[in-house]
GROMACS .gro file of C-alpha atoms in nm:
model
  131
    1MET     CA    1   9.733   1.783  -0.612
    2LEU     CA    2   9.953   1.576  -0.833
    3VAL     CA    3   9.797   1.363  -1.122
    4ILE     CA    4  10.010   1.118  -1.325
    5PHE     CA    5   9.910   1.027  -1.679
    6ALA     CA    6  10.070   0.714  -1.780
    7CYS     CA    7  10.091   0.493  -2.110
    8VAL     CA    8  10.340   0.237  -2.226
    9HIS     CA    9  10.600   0.445  -2.368
   10ASN     CA   10  10.539   0.781  -2.243
   11ALA     CA   11  10.577   0.908  -2.596
   12GLY     CA   12  10.229   0.980  -2.710
   13ARG     CA   13   9.881   0.964  -2.501
   14SER     CA   14  10.019   1.065  -2.187
   15GLN     CA   15  10.251   1.337  -2.302
   16MET     CA   16   9.948   1.494  -2.460
   17ALA     CA   17   9.722   1.445  -2.149
   18ALA     CA   18   9.973   1.604  -1.904
   19ALA     CA   19  10.046   1.898  -2.145
   20PHE     CA   20   9.674   1.973  -2.182
   21PHE     CA   21   9.607   1.943  -1.818
   22ASN     CA   22   9.908   2.190  -1.720
   23GLN     CA   23   9.784   2.427  -1.953
   24LEU     CA   24   9.409   2.441  -1.867
   25ALA     CA   25   9.459   2.372  -1.486
   26ASP     CA   26   9.494   2.607  -1.220
   27PRO     CA   27   9.867   2.577  -1.121
   28ASP     CA   28   9.780   2.651  -0.748
   29LYS     CA   29   9.548   2.346  -0.748
   30ALA     CA   30   9.682   2.081  -0.944
   31GLN     CA   31   9.958   1.976  -1.196
   32ALA     CA   32  10.045   1.677  -1.412
   33VAL     CA   33  10.317   1.465  -1.500
   34SER     CA   34  10.349   1.192  -1.744
   35ALA     CA   35  10.531   0.844  -1.746
   36GLY     CA   36  10.552   0.512  -1.902
   37THR     CA   37  10.598   0.153  -1.797
   38GLU     CA   38  10.846   0.107  -2.081
   39PRO     CA   39  10.955   0.458  -2.179
   40GLY     CA   40  11.068   0.544  -2.517
   41GLU     CA   41  11.358   0.732  -2.642
   42ARG     CA   42  11.161   1.029  -2.732
   43VAL     CA   43  10.799   1.175  -2.789
   44HIS     CA   44  10.661   1.046  -3.117
   45PRO     CA   45  10.724   1.302  -3.406
   46GLU     CA   46  10.364   1.289  -3.531
   47VAL     CA   47  10.254   1.367  -3.153
   48MET     CA   48  10.483   1.665  -3.161
   49ALA     CA   49  10.332   1.793  -3.480
   50VAL     CA   50   9.983   1.786  -3.379
   51MET     CA   51  10.053   1.938  -3.052
   52ARG     CA   52  10.240   2.210  -3.231
   53GLU     CA   53   9.941   2.286  -3.434
   54VAL     CA   54   9.747   2.387  -3.100
   55GLY     CA   55  10.066   2.586  -2.969
   56ILE     CA   56  10.192   2.322  -2.721
   57ASP     CA   57  10.567   2.241  -2.782
   58LEU     CA   58  10.645   1.893  -2.665
   59SER     CA   59  11.002   1.922  -2.784
   60TYR     CA   60  11.151   1.944  -2.446
   61ALA     CA   61  10.940   1.667  -2.313
   62MET     CA   62  11.128   1.339  -2.224
   63PRO     CA   63  10.976   1.001  -2.158
   64GLN     CA   64  11.018   0.884  -1.792
   65ARG     CA   65  10.942   0.551  -1.605
   66LEU     CA   66  10.650   0.527  -1.426
   67THR     CA   67  10.799   0.398  -1.062
   68GLU     CA   68  10.602   0.319  -0.765
   69GLU     CA   69  10.785   0.627  -0.599
   70LEU     CA   70  10.651   0.851  -0.852
   71ALA     CA   71  10.284   0.704  -0.818
   72ARG     CA   72  10.322   0.751  -0.433
   73GLU     CA   73  10.355   1.130  -0.483
   74ALA     CA   74  10.012   1.146  -0.688
   75GLN     CA   75   9.682   1.172  -0.573
   76LEU     CA   76   9.531   1.053  -0.924
   77LEU     CA   77   9.649   0.796  -1.162
   78ILE     CA   78   9.522   0.787  -1.523
   79THR     CA   79   9.641   0.491  -1.738
   80MET     CA   80   9.596   0.483  -2.096
   81GLY     CA   81   9.696   0.114  -2.226
   82CYS     CA   82   9.943   0.018  -2.002
   83GLY     CA   83   9.708  -0.263  -1.845
   84ASP     CA   84   9.859  -0.509  -1.606
   85THR     CA   85  10.219  -0.334  -1.621
   86CYS     CA   86  10.076  -0.020  -1.451
   87PRO     CA   87  10.189  -0.014  -1.087
   88TYR     CA   88   9.931  -0.062  -0.824
   89VAL     CA   89   9.946   0.176  -0.533
   90PRO     CA   90   9.705   0.086  -0.250
   91GLY     CA   91   9.486   0.389  -0.177
   92LEU     CA   92   9.569   0.570  -0.498
   93PRO     CA   93   9.250   0.649  -0.729
   94ARG     CA   94   9.283   0.513  -1.094
   95ASP     CA   95   9.091   0.573  -1.376
   96ASP     CA   96   9.179   0.418  -1.740
   97TRP     CA   97   9.133   0.607  -2.065
   98PRO     CA   98   9.107   0.345  -2.351
   99LEU     CA   99   9.278   0.563  -2.631
  100ARG     CA  100   9.449   0.438  -2.915
  101ASP     CA  101   9.850   0.466  -2.942
  102PRO     CA  102   9.909   0.713  -3.199
  103LYS     CA  103  10.257   0.585  -3.294
  104GLY     CA  104  10.275   0.555  -3.669
  105LEU     CA  105   9.923   0.651  -3.743
  106PRO     CA  106   9.826   0.891  -4.001
  107ILE     CA  107   9.833   1.253  -3.893
  108GLU     CA  108   9.448   1.272  -3.915
  109GLU     CA  109   9.413   1.002  -3.674
  110VAL     CA  110   9.681   1.138  -3.449
  111ARG     CA  111   9.448   1.473  -3.450
  112ALA     CA  112   9.159   1.281  -3.345
  113ILE     CA  113   9.340   1.113  -3.055
  114ARG     CA  114   9.471   1.456  -2.959
  115ASP     CA  115   9.118   1.604  -2.964
  116GLU     CA  116   8.989   1.318  -2.733
  117VAL     CA  117   9.276   1.353  -2.514
  118LYS     CA  118   9.179   1.743  -2.461
  119GLY     CA  119   8.815   1.646  -2.423
  120ARG     CA  120   8.873   1.385  -2.160
  121VAL     CA  121   9.125   1.644  -1.975
  122THR     CA  122   8.885   1.902  -1.994
  123ASP     CA  123   8.604   1.682  -1.844
  124LEU     CA  124   8.859   1.555  -1.561
  125LEU     CA  125   8.931   1.941  -1.475
  126GLY     CA  126   8.559   2.037  -1.465
  127ARG     CA  127   8.474   1.726  -1.252
  128GLU     CA  128   8.749   1.758  -1.006
  129GLY     CA  129   8.753   2.155  -0.988
  130PHE     CA  130   9.091   2.184  -1.099
  131CYS     CA  131   9.041   2.505  -1.342
   0.00000   0.00000   0.00000
């Protein structure tokens, strides 16, 4: 099963979610990718820093565009703030996680967003049986 985590710039929330998902999920059951409707040039430095604190290296991660083709490959789309610019794919289940954009926030707030993302991913994995 393929899960897409999408936000606007694919430089913060969705990168964290996909990284946690791929770390915690059984790779034989599911994997995740992240994408954005208006991808940035790189992952936000504050996001890389807080993820490094929990042992996840996002220095290799590159924002990518959320295309209809990519969405068609998925079985679940989780959006995070892209609103009306997120693509609609008929038949693709979609959930929205209203998370703050971590760009430019103080590190303590970025940590709180990271922890909320991890909690939501953990709940999703448990609910869908991807562990």
